[in-house]
mmCIF file of C-alpha atoms in Angstrom:
data_model
loop_
_atom_site.group_PDB
_atom_site.id
_atom_site.type_symbol
_atom_site.label_atom_id
_atom_site.label_comp_id
_atom_site.label_asym_id
_atom_site.label_seq_id
_atom_site.Cartn_x
_atom_site.Cartn_y
_atom_site.Cartn_z
ATOM 1 C CA MET A 4 -0.571 -1.229 -11.320
ATOM 2 C CA ARG A 5 2.523 -1.992 -13.364
ATOM 3 C CA GLN A 6 4.826 -4.898 -12.753
ATOM 4 C CA ALA A 7 8.108 -6.211 -14.093
ATOM 5 C CA THR A 8 9.386 -9.716 -13.488
ATOM 6 C CA THR A 9 12.883 -9.321 -14.894
ATOM 7 C CA GLU A 10 15.380 -6.550 -14.266
ATOM 8 C CA PRO A 11 19.144 -6.234 -14.692
ATOM 9 C CA GLY A 12 21.385 -7.010 -11.760
ATOM 10 C CA VAL A 13 22.546 -3.398 -11.353
ATOM 11 C CA PHE A 14 20.494 -3.255 -8.152
ATOM 12 C CA LEU A 15 22.989 -5.603 -6.503
ATOM 13 C CA THR A 16 26.086 -3.717 -7.609
ATOM 14 C CA ASP A 17 24.950 -0.079 -7.534
ATOM 15 C CA PRO A 18 21.690 0.261 -5.562
ATOM 16 C CA LEU A 19 21.533 4.063 -5.664
ATOM 17 C CA ALA A 20 21.874 4.242 -9.449
ATOM 18 C CA ALA A 21 19.186 1.580 -9.869
ATOM 19 C CA LEU A 22 16.812 3.245 -7.409
ATOM 20 C CA GLU A 23 17.256 6.659 -8.986
ATOM 21 C CA GLY A 24 16.388 5.126 -12.356
ATOM 22 C CA TRP A 25 13.311 3.389 -11.010
ATOM 23 C CA ALA A 26 11.916 6.188 -8.814
ATOM 24 C CA GLY A 27 8.555 7.269 -10.163
ATOM 25 C CA ASP A 28 8.346 4.682 -12.961
ATOM 26 C CA GLY A 29 5.130 3.202 -11.527
ATOM 27 C CA ILE A 30 6.371 -0.408 -11.474
ATOM 28 C CA ALA A 31 5.050 -2.061 -8.323
ATOM 29 C CA ILE A 32 7.064 -5.295 -8.259
ATOM 30 C CA ARG A 33 10.148 -6.385 -10.150
ATOM 31 C CA ARG A 34 12.454 -9.404 -10.029
ATOM 32 C CA PHE A 35 16.134 -8.566 -9.720
ATOM 33 C CA GLU A 36 17.388 -12.156 -9.459
ATOM 34 C CA PRO A 37 15.696 -15.583 -9.294
ATOM 35 C CA GLY A 38 13.382 -15.800 -6.310
ATOM 36 C CA ARG A 39 14.117 -12.219 -5.221
ATOM 37 C CA TYR A 40 11.627 -9.399 -5.789
ATOM 38 C CA LEU A 41 11.756 -5.673 -5.123
ATOM 39 C CA VAL A 42 8.332 -4.330 -4.141
ATOM 40 C CA SER A 43 7.499 -0.624 -4.143
ATOM 41 C CA GLY A 44 3.761 -0.406 -4.850
ATOM 42 C CA ALA A 45 1.974 0.944 -1.770
ATOM 43 C CA GLU A 46 -0.828 -1.624 -1.832
ATOM 44 C CA LEU A 47 1.575 -4.532 -2.286
ATOM 45 C CA VAL A 48 3.940 -3.304 0.422
ATOM 46 C CA ARG A 49 1.148 -3.022 2.977
ATOM 47 C CA THR A 50 -0.206 -6.442 1.988
ATOM 48 C CA ALA A 51 3.188 -8.042 2.533
ATOM 49 C CA LEU A 52 3.719 -6.220 5.839
ATOM 50 C CA ALA A 53 0.280 -7.034 7.246
ATOM 51 C CA GLY A 54 1.053 -10.640 8.216
ATOM 52 C CA THR A 55 3.791 -12.121 10.362
ATOM 53 C CA THR A 56 3.873 -15.846 9.518
ATOM 54 C CA THR A 57 1.825 -16.841 6.434
ATOM 55 C CA PRO A 58 2.177 -16.288 3.523
ATOM 56 C CA PHE A 59 4.913 -13.788 4.411
ATOM 57 C CA GLU A 60 7.142 -14.282 7.437
ATOM 58 C CA ALA A 61 8.298 -11.239 9.382
ATOM 59 C CA LYS A 62 11.245 -10.719 11.670
ATOM 60 C CA ALA A 63 11.320 -7.830 14.117
ATOM 61 C CA ALA A 64 14.454 -5.751 13.621
ATOM 62 C CA THR A 65 15.031 -5.321 17.354
ATOM 63 C CA PHE A 66 14.541 -8.907 18.528
ATOM 64 C CA GLY A 67 14.799 -10.806 15.251
ATOM 65 C CA ALA A 68 17.937 -12.649 16.380
ATOM 66 C CA VAL A 69 15.960 -14.484 19.071
ATOM 67 C CA ALA A 70 14.906 -17.908 17.799
ATOM 68 C CA GLY A 71 11.172 -18.332 17.252
ATOM 69 C CA TRP A 72 10.360 -14.680 17.861
ATOM 70 C CA VAL A 73 7.079 -13.783 16.123
ATOM 71 C CA PRO A 74 6.180 -10.078 16.068
ATOM 72 C CA GLY A 75 2.657 -9.307 17.257
ATOM 73 C CA SER A 76 2.250 -12.646 19.055
ATOM 74 C CA ASP A 77 0.997 -13.175 22.615
ATOM 75 C CA ARG A 78 4.625 -13.766 23.535
ATOM 76 C CA SER A 79 5.970 -10.553 22.027
ATOM 77 C CA ARG A 80 3.257 -8.041 22.938
ATOM 78 C CA PRO A 81 4.175 -7.674 26.648
ATOM 79 C CA VAL A 82 7.825 -7.197 25.717
ATOM 80 C CA ASN A 83 6.985 -4.525 23.155
ATOM 81 C CA ALA A 84 4.771 -2.713 25.651
ATOM 82 C CA ALA A 85 7.529 -2.721 28.270
ATOM 83 C CA LEU A 86 10.118 -1.626 25.709
ATOM 84 C CA ALA A 87 7.973 1.267 24.480
ATOM 85 C CA GLN A 88 7.474 2.395 28.079
ATOM 86 C CA GLU A 89 11.191 2.268 28.874
ATOM 87 C CA LEU A 90 12.222 4.053 25.674
ATOM 88 C CA ASP A 91 9.719 6.839 26.326
ATOM 89 C CA ARG A 92 11.028 7.245 29.851
ATOM 90 C CA ALA A 93 14.620 7.298 28.611
ATOM 91 C CA TRP A 94 14.354 10.092 26.073
ATOM 92 C CA GLN A 95 12.222 12.260 28.350
ATOM 93 C CA ALA A 96 14.556 11.881 31.348
ATOM 94 C CA VAL A 97 17.792 13.185 29.826
ATOM 95 C CA PRO A 98 18.163 16.968 30.333
ATOM 96 C CA ALA A 99 18.932 19.274 27.429
ATOM 97 C CA GLU A 100 22.165 20.395 29.109
ATOM 98 C CA ARG A 101 23.459 16.826 29.068
ATOM 99 C CA ILE A 102 22.650 16.472 25.354
ATOM 100 C CA THR A 103 24.325 19.766 24.495
ATOM 101 C CA ALA A 104 27.461 18.746 26.385
ATOM 102 C CA GLU A 105 27.648 15.398 24.570
ATOM 103 C CA LEU A 106 27.248 17.001 21.142
ATOM 104 C CA ARG A 107 29.936 19.556 21.968
ATOM 105 C CA ARG A 108 32.274 16.830 23.232
ATOM 106 C CA SER A 109 31.862 14.771 20.052
ATOM 107 C CA ALA A 110 32.336 17.788 17.782
ATOM 108 C CA GLU A 111 35.398 19.074 19.638
ATOM 109 C CA ALA A 112 36.936 15.600 19.454
ATOM 110 C CA GLY A 113 36.396 15.589 15.673
ATOM 111 C CA GLU A 114 34.671 12.201 15.835
ATOM 112 C CA ALA A 115 33.468 10.639 12.586
ATOM 113 C CA TRP A 116 29.696 10.641 12.204
ATOM 114 C CA PRO A 117 27.349 8.767 12.078
ATOM 115 C CA GLY A 118 29.412 5.995 13.710
ATOM 116 C CA ALA A 119 30.447 7.957 16.793
ATOM 117 C CA LEU A 120 26.898 9.253 17.198
ATOM 118 C CA SER A 121 25.743 5.705 17.961
ATOM 119 C CA THR A 122 27.875 5.686 21.083
ATOM 120 C CA SER A 123 26.725 9.240 21.864
ATOM 121 C CA TYR A 124 23.141 7.994 21.946
ATOM 122 C CA LEU A 125 24.240 5.130 24.193
ATOM 123 C CA ARG A 126 26.007 7.578 26.525
ATOM 124 C CA LEU A 127 22.954 9.809 26.635
ATOM 125 C CA PHE A 128 20.194 7.261 27.049
ATOM 126 C CA GLY A 129 21.958 4.054 28.126
ATOM 127 C CA GLU A 130 22.036 5.100 31.754
ATOM 128 C CA GLN A 131 18.233 5.201 31.688
ATOM 129 C CA LEU A 132 17.823 1.920 29.809
ATOM 130 C CA PHE A 133 20.503 0.001 31.733
ATOM 131 C CA PRO A 134 20.700 1.527 35.223
ATOM 132 C CA GLY A 135 23.561 0.161 37.272
ATOM 133 C CA LEU A 136 25.444 -1.279 34.297
ATOM 134 C CA PRO A 137 29.159 -1.140 35.288
ATOM 135 C CA PRO A 138 31.402 1.239 33.335
ATOM 136 C CA ARG A 139 33.444 -1.618 31.867
ATOM 137 C CA ALA A 140 30.268 -3.325 30.636
ATOM 138 C CA ARG A 141 29.060 -0.038 29.160
ATOM 139 C CA GLN A 142 32.343 0.224 27.284
ATOM 140 C CA THR A 143 31.823 -3.250 25.787
ATOM 141 C CA LEU A 144 28.476 -2.077 24.374
ATOM 142 C CA GLN A 145 30.174 0.944 22.841
ATOM 143 C CA ASP A 146 32.854 -1.288 21.320
ATOM 144 C CA ALA A 147 30.189 -3.548 19.807
ATOM 145 C CA LEU A 148 28.357 -0.555 18.324
ATOM 146 C CA ALA A 149 31.591 0.713 16.798
ATOM 147 C CA ALA A 150 32.282 -2.725 15.319
ATOM 148 C CA SER A 151 28.831 -2.845 13.693
ATOM 149 C CA ASP A 152 29.238 0.617 12.183
ATOM 150 C CA GLY A 153 32.589 -0.335 10.706
ATOM 151 C CA LEU A 154 31.175 -3.422 9.004
ATOM 152 C CA ASP A 155 28.669 -1.300 7.076
ATOM 153 C CA ARG A 156 31.472 0.159 4.973
ATOM 154 C CA THR A 157 34.391 -2.265 5.088
ATOM 155 C CA SER A 158 33.911 -5.953 5.817
ATOM 156 C CA THR A 159 37.154 -7.905 6.008
ATOM 157 C CA ALA A 160 37.825 -11.231 7.691
ATOM 158 C CA LEU A 161 39.785 -9.529 10.470
ATOM 159 C CA ARG A 162 37.116 -6.870 11.007
ATOM 160 C CA ARG A 163 34.396 -9.530 11.160
ATOM 161 C CA LEU A 164 36.428 -11.517 13.697
ATOM 162 C CA ARG A 165 36.929 -8.446 15.862
ATOM 163 C CA GLY A 166 33.228 -7.683 15.542
ATOM 164 C CA ARG A 167 32.228 -11.155 16.729
ATOM 165 C CA PHE A 168 34.567 -10.822 19.704
ATOM 166 C CA ALA A 169 33.164 -7.395 20.606
ATOM 167 C CA HIS A 170 29.586 -8.649 20.315
ATOM 168 C CA SER A 171 30.246 -11.752 22.427
ATOM 169 C CA ARG A 172 31.705 -9.571 25.188
ATOM 170 C CA ALA A 173 28.651 -7.297 25.027
ATOM 171 C CA ASP A 174 26.305 -10.297 25.232
ATOM 172 C CA ALA A 175 28.164 -11.536 28.321
ATOM 173 C CA ALA A 176 27.969 -8.111 29.992
ATOM 174 C CA LEU A 177 24.213 -7.869 29.420
ATOM 175 C CA HIS A 178 23.769 -11.476 30.568
ATOM 176 C CA ARG A 179 25.229 -10.564 33.961
ATOM 177 C CA TRP A 180 23.294 -7.292 34.197
ATOM 178 C CA ALA A 181 19.890 -8.802 33.391
ATOM 179 C CA ALA A 182 20.228 -11.950 35.529
ATOM 180 C CA ASP A 183 18.182 -10.634 38.458
ATOM 181 C CA ARG A 184 17.474 -7.057 37.429
ATOM 182 C CA ALA A 185 14.071 -5.685 38.442
ATOM 183 C CA GLY A 186 12.168 -3.447 36.054
ATOM 184 C CA PRO A 187 9.501 -3.701 33.331
ATOM 185 C CA LEU A 188 11.790 -4.587 30.436
ATOM 186 C CA PRO A 189 14.108 -7.251 31.943
ATOM 187 C CA GLU A 190 11.158 -8.843 33.732
ATOM 188 C CA ALA A 191 9.083 -8.952 30.542
ATOM 189 C CA LEU A 192 12.001 -10.453 28.622
ATOM 190 C CA ARG A 193 12.655 -13.130 31.230
ATOM 191 C CA ALA A 194 8.962 -14.059 31.238
ATOM 192 C CA ALA A 195 8.793 -14.232 27.440
ATOM 193 C CA LEU A 196 12.142 -15.857 26.700
ATOM 194 C CA GLY A 197 13.161 -17.846 29.764
ATOM 195 C CA SER A 198 16.713 -18.310 28.543
ATOM 196 C CA ALA A 199 19.203 -15.851 30.012
ATOM 197 C CA ASP A 200 21.198 -16.113 26.784
ATOM 198 C CA ASP A 201 18.165 -15.007 24.762
ATOM 199 C CA VAL A 202 17.478 -12.136 27.175
ATOM 200 C CA ALA A 203 21.032 -10.863 26.667
ATOM 201 C CA LEU A 204 20.725 -11.317 22.904
ATOM 202 C CA ALA A 205 17.468 -9.350 22.865
ATOM 203 C CA LEU A 206 18.905 -6.502 24.935
ATOM 204 C CA HIS A 207 21.945 -6.326 22.701
ATOM 205 C CA GLY A 208 19.664 -6.211 19.659
ATOM 206 C CA LEU A 209 17.827 -3.316 21.281
ATOM 207 C CA VAL A 210 21.058 -1.342 21.730
ATOM 208 C CA GLY A 211 22.166 -1.874 18.157
ATOM 209 C CA ALA A 212 18.820 -1.247 16.486
ATOM 210 C CA VAL A 213 17.829 1.845 18.439
ATOM 211 C CA CYS A 214 21.158 3.634 18.884
ATOM 212 C CA ARG A 215 22.394 3.042 15.340
ATOM 213 C CA ALA A 216 19.072 3.982 13.719
ATOM 214 C CA ALA A 217 18.735 7.144 15.809
ATOM 215 C CA ALA A 218 22.329 8.168 15.077
ATOM 216 C CA MET A 219 21.793 7.766 11.346
ATOM 217 C CA VAL A 220 18.531 9.713 11.364
ATOM 218 C CA PHE A 221 20.227 12.551 13.260
ATOM 219 C CA ALA A 222 23.171 12.548 10.833
ATOM 220 C CA TRP A 223 20.908 12.481 7.773
ATOM 221 C CA THR A 224 18.901 15.408 9.135
ATOM 222 C CA VAL A 225 21.964 17.524 9.907
ATOM 223 C CA LEU A 226 23.486 16.803 6.486
ATOM 224 C CA LEU A 227 20.262 17.701 4.687
ATOM 225 C CA ASP A 228 19.823 20.840 6.788
ATOM 226 C CA ARG A 229 23.283 21.893 5.577
ATOM 227 C CA GLY A 230 22.511 21.284 1.930
ATOM 228 C CA TRP A 231 24.109 17.902 1.274
ATOM 229 C CA ARG A 232 23.110 16.357 -2.046
ATOM 230 C CA PRO A 233 24.139 13.130 -3.804
ATOM 231 C CA GLY A 234 27.432 13.686 -5.576
ATOM 232 C CA SER A 235 28.890 15.990 -2.923
ATOM 233 C CA PRO A 236 32.582 15.017 -3.022
ATOM 234 C CA ALA A 237 34.981 13.956 -0.302
ATOM 235 C CA GLY A 238 36.548 17.018 1.294
ATOM 236 C CA ALA A 239 33.533 19.233 0.659
ATOM 237 C CA ILE A 240 32.517 21.442 3.577
ATOM 238 C CA LEU A 241 28.943 21.615 4.829
ATOM 239 C CA ARG A 242 28.369 24.830 6.734
ATOM 240 C CA PRO A 243 25.710 25.584 9.337
ATOM 241 C CA ALA A 244 22.450 26.816 7.871
ATOM 242 C CA GLY A 245 19.619 27.930 10.065
ATOM 243 C CA THR A 246 16.218 26.389 9.433
ATOM 244 C CA PRO A 247 12.885 27.743 10.685
ATOM 245 C CA GLN A 248 11.303 24.321 10.447
ATOM 246 C CA PRO A 249 10.476 22.383 13.635
ATOM 247 C CA ALA A 250 12.858 19.559 14.472
ATOM 248 C CA ALA A 251 10.037 16.995 14.253
ATOM 249 C CA HIS A 252 9.285 18.034 10.640
ATOM 250 C CA ARG A 253 12.959 17.818 9.699
ATOM 251 C CA VAL A 254 13.229 14.311 11.146
ATOM 252 C CA ARG A 255 10.143 13.145 9.263
ATOM 253 C CA GLU A 256 11.400 14.597 6.008
ATOM 254 C CA ALA A 257 14.876 13.087 6.409
ATOM 255 C CA LEU A 258 13.213 9.712 6.973
ATOM 256 C CA ARG A 259 11.062 10.220 3.897
ATOM 257 C CA LEU A 260 13.939 11.116 1.625
ATOM 258 C CA TRP A 261 16.587 8.743 3.021
ATOM 259 C CA PRO A 262 14.734 6.112 5.104
ATOM 260 C CA VAL A 263 17.183 4.272 7.334
ATOM 261 C CA ALA A 264 15.044 1.112 7.027
ATOM 262 C CA TRP A 265 15.131 1.428 3.246
ATOM 263 C CA LEU A 266 14.503 -2.262 2.516
ATOM 264 C CA LEU A 267 12.196 -4.461 4.617
ATOM 265 C CA SER A 268 12.545 -8.189 4.034
ATOM 266 C CA ARG A 269 9.803 -10.826 4.036
ATOM 267 C CA LYS A 270 10.235 -14.543 3.368
ATOM 268 C CA VAL A 271 7.492 -16.296 1.384
ATOM 269 C CA THR A 272 6.210 -19.255 3.415
ATOM 270 C CA ALA A 273 3.261 -20.417 1.266
ATOM 271 C CA ALA A 274 2.431 -20.357 -2.422
ATOM 272 C CA THR A 275 0.661 -17.095 -3.173
ATOM 273 C CA GLU A 276 0.330 -14.280 -5.678
ATOM 274 C CA LEU A 277 1.328 -10.659 -5.232
ATOM 275 C CA GLY A 278 0.694 -8.050 -7.881
ATOM 276 C CA GLY A 279 0.131 -10.699 -10.513
ATOM 277 C CA VAL A 280 3.431 -12.461 -9.725
ATOM 278 C CA SER A 281 3.304 -16.085 -8.568
ATOM 279 C CA LEU A 282 5.455 -16.704 -5.510
ATOM 280 C CA VAL A 283 6.602 -19.978 -3.973
ATOM 281 C CA PRO A 284 7.946 -20.828 -0.504
ATOM 282 C CA GLY A 285 11.508 -19.686 -0.143
ATOM 283 C CA ASP A 286 11.151 -16.641 -2.364
ATOM 284 C CA ARG A 287 12.135 -13.369 -0.744
ATOM 285 C CA LEU A 288 10.419 -9.984 -0.979
ATOM 286 C CA TYR A 289 12.303 -6.750 -0.430
ATOM 287 C CA LEU A 290 9.868 -3.949 0.321
ATOM 288 C CA CYS A 291 11.493 -0.688 -0.722
ATOM 289 C CA THR A 292 10.522 2.332 1.343
ATOM 290 C CA TYR A 293 13.080 4.428 -0.564
ATOM 291 C CA LEU A 294 10.944 4.125 -3.721
ATOM 292 C CA LEU A 295 7.645 4.249 -1.853
ATOM 293 C CA HIS A 296 8.628 7.574 -0.270
ATOM 294 C CA ARG A 297 9.423 9.113 -3.650
ATOM 295 C CA ASP A 298 6.094 8.420 -5.357
ATOM 296 C CA PRO A 299 5.437 11.536 -7.465
ATOM 297 C CA ASP A 300 1.698 10.913 -7.320
ATOM 298 C CA VAL A 301 1.831 11.858 -3.630
ATOM 299 C CA TRP A 302 4.955 13.894 -3.018
ATOM 300 C CA ALA A 303 5.569 17.193 -4.797
ATOM 301 C CA GLU A 304 9.246 17.407 -5.775
ATOM 302 C CA PRO A 305 9.817 13.961 -4.250
ATOM 303 C CA GLY A 306 13.608 14.143 -4.516
ATOM 304 C CA GLU A 307 13.878 17.440 -2.632
ATOM 305 C CA TYR A 308 14.336 18.007 1.092
ATOM 306 C CA ARG A 309 11.256 20.022 2.043
ATOM 307 C CA PRO A 310 10.547 19.771 5.810
ATOM 308 C CA GLY A 311 7.736 22.305 5.441
ATOM 309 C CA ARG A 312 5.590 19.702 3.670
ATOM 310 C CA TRP A 313 4.910 18.124 7.093
ATOM 311 C CA ALA A 314 2.982 21.188 8.244
ATOM 312 C CA GLY A 315 0.229 19.858 5.973
ATOM 313 C CA PRO A 316 1.093 16.389 4.612
ATOM 314 C CA PRO A 317 -0.383 15.519 1.217
ATOM 315 C CA GLU A 318 -3.441 13.373 0.770
ATOM 316 C CA GLY A 319 -2.578 9.683 0.636
ATOM 317 C CA HIS A 320 0.731 10.060 2.439
ATOM 318 C CA LYS A 321 -0.083 7.532 5.167
ATOM 319 C CA ALA A 322 -0.080 4.661 2.685
ATOM 320 C CA ARG A 323 3.218 5.818 1.202
ATOM 321 C CA TYR A 324 5.174 6.816 4.291
ATOM 322 C CA LEU A 325 6.346 3.731 6.164
ATOM 323 C CA PRO A 326 9.821 4.477 7.571
ATOM 324 C CA TYR A 327 9.388 1.866 10.294
ATOM 325 C CA GLY A 328 7.232 -0.682 8.529
ATOM 326 C CA PHE A 329 3.564 -1.316 9.119
ATOM 327 C CA GLY A 330 1.379 -3.599 11.213
ATOM 328 C CA SER A 331 2.377 -5.810 14.099
ATOM 329 C CA ALA A 332 5.989 -6.106 12.927
ATOM 330 C CA ALA A 333 6.542 -2.337 12.742
ATOM 331 C CA CYS A 334 9.580 -1.140 14.677
ATOM 332 C CA VAL A 335 8.673 -0.665 18.326
ATOM 333 C CA GLY A 336 11.551 1.809 18.679
ATOM 334 C CA SER A 337 10.114 4.248 16.123
ATOM 335 C CA ARG A 338 8.776 6.718 18.675
ATOM 336 C CA PHE A 339 12.131 6.800 20.452
ATOM 337 C CA VAL A 340 14.060 7.387 17.243
ATOM 338 C CA ASN A 341 11.772 10.248 16.195
ATOM 339 C CA GLN A 342 11.279 11.888 19.582
ATOM 340 C CA ALA A 343 14.800 11.472 20.937
ATOM 341 C CA THR A 344 16.327 12.671 17.676
ATOM 342 C CA ALA A 345 14.060 15.721 17.568
ATOM 343 C CA LYS A 346 15.122 16.484 21.142
ATOM 344 C CA VAL A 347 18.805 16.119 20.241
ATOM 345 C CA LEU A 348 18.330 18.384 17.197
ATOM 346 C CA GLU A 349 16.773 21.044 19.406
ATOM 347 C CA CYS A 350 20.012 21.005 21.407
ATOM 348 C CA ALA A 351 22.257 21.118 18.331
ATOM 349 C CA GLY A 352 23.018 24.822 18.533
ATOM 350 C CA ALA A 353 26.304 23.606 19.999
ATOM 351 C CA LEU A 354 27.223 22.511 16.464
ATOM 352 C CA ASP A 355 26.713 25.918 14.843
ATOM 353 C CA ARG A 356 30.354 26.873 15.244
ATOM 354 C CA PHE A 357 31.495 23.692 13.497
ATOM 355 C CA ASP A 358 31.610 22.910 9.804
ATOM 356 C CA LEU A 359 31.220 19.319 8.628
ATOM 357 C CA ARG A 360 33.853 17.907 6.283
ATOM 358 C CA ILE A 361 32.765 14.982 4.113
ATOM 359 C CA ILE A 362 35.156 12.060 4.632
ATOM 360 C CA GLU A 363 33.416 9.229 2.770
ATOM 361 C CA PRO A 364 30.922 10.736 0.329
ATOM 362 C CA GLU A 365 28.702 7.823 -0.636
ATOM 363 C CA PRO A 366 25.630 6.612 1.264
ATOM 364 C CA VAL A 367 25.801 2.902 2.061
ATOM 365 C CA PHE A 368 22.768 0.776 1.218
ATOM 366 C CA GLY A 369 23.388 -1.993 3.731
ATOM 367 C CA SER A 370 21.164 -3.417 6.443
ATOM 368 C CA LEU A 371 20.526 0.270 7.199
ATOM 369 C CA LEU A 372 20.790 3.225 4.837
ATOM 370 C CA SER A 373 23.853 4.927 6.254
ATOM 371 C CA PRO A 374 24.672 8.545 5.359
ATOM 372 C CA PRO A 375 28.032 9.793 4.143
ATOM 373 C CA VAL A 376 30.724 9.904 6.819
ATOM 374 C CA VAL A 377 31.474 13.426 8.022
ATOM 375 C CA ARG A 378 33.723 14.935 10.648
ATOM 376 C CA PRO A 379 33.042 18.163 12.581
ATOM 377 C CA VAL A 380 35.803 20.749 12.151
ATOM 378 C CA PRO A 381 36.137 24.318 13.390
ATOM 379 C CA PRO A 382 35.640 26.812 10.545
ATOM 380 C CA SER A 383 38.899 27.958 8.965
#
């Protein structure tokens, strides 16, 4: 196992260039600034992900905003079980005709993806997750999703202010909806959290985490199906290209190549050692699935989009394929993102008469790994 404890700061200014330079170099842990370490060795990543409090503290992506929330605890397990049940019910309940109509509507409107796809997922599955939510309240959730997507690419003081306003309105809407709502998820949240404010915060976190992640995975898969590669310029046209590969394989491969949760964070809470590096409380680990998923010792042609590899995954892939984390803090929405997105892809024949024009060509390595912005256009 190789390690490096000093690296240039290019990772902070140009993550993609740094990651492309480091992919396959065999270095398991490297420091990119004082007290901050990038970890990509499979053994070290799984070690850091295994615990939730000591020596590495975890935060669940979905409910991490709730104070004192510990993934995998007696408090969180009933909530996760209820959430998994509700998400499964949601993606199975929506008919294919409804999905096809929503994809056609978005394409005909020329909406910018992946941002608009977040609200498409909310339109498709929100009625199942939040039955009886008034139309005006549903619109506030869509506004908050749109605000979050905008901040990924351009964060100005005015945009942040508008985002906070949109999110506060969404919290208030969910507060009213969940106050006395029956059902496995709101009841489990009330029992675990007590505070109505925290219940609303948790539900809002669910909307953002699940809808945005699923939208990005769908967009990545469609772009890769159509031959997108890094360096494709603004204005380039991506044309429909049939693929014989099952939708589930395409989703898994898109998540391997461009994992939406590309960087999982863990705070060091006790003095410890990882990969020969001494760590102290307050240090921060960034566990890089982008590099883990491109390990040439496991993946043939690791930089290529090859959905067919999932018909017979290579030996050792389970330790080096962690798109949703690992252990008790793994994303509880992972099954929804995979299964719902595969279902949406199976209905995507409605997009075959549309080209995709690249609007903003660069992926964004933010809290999520967001694909280039594209817009559906009728072929000329």
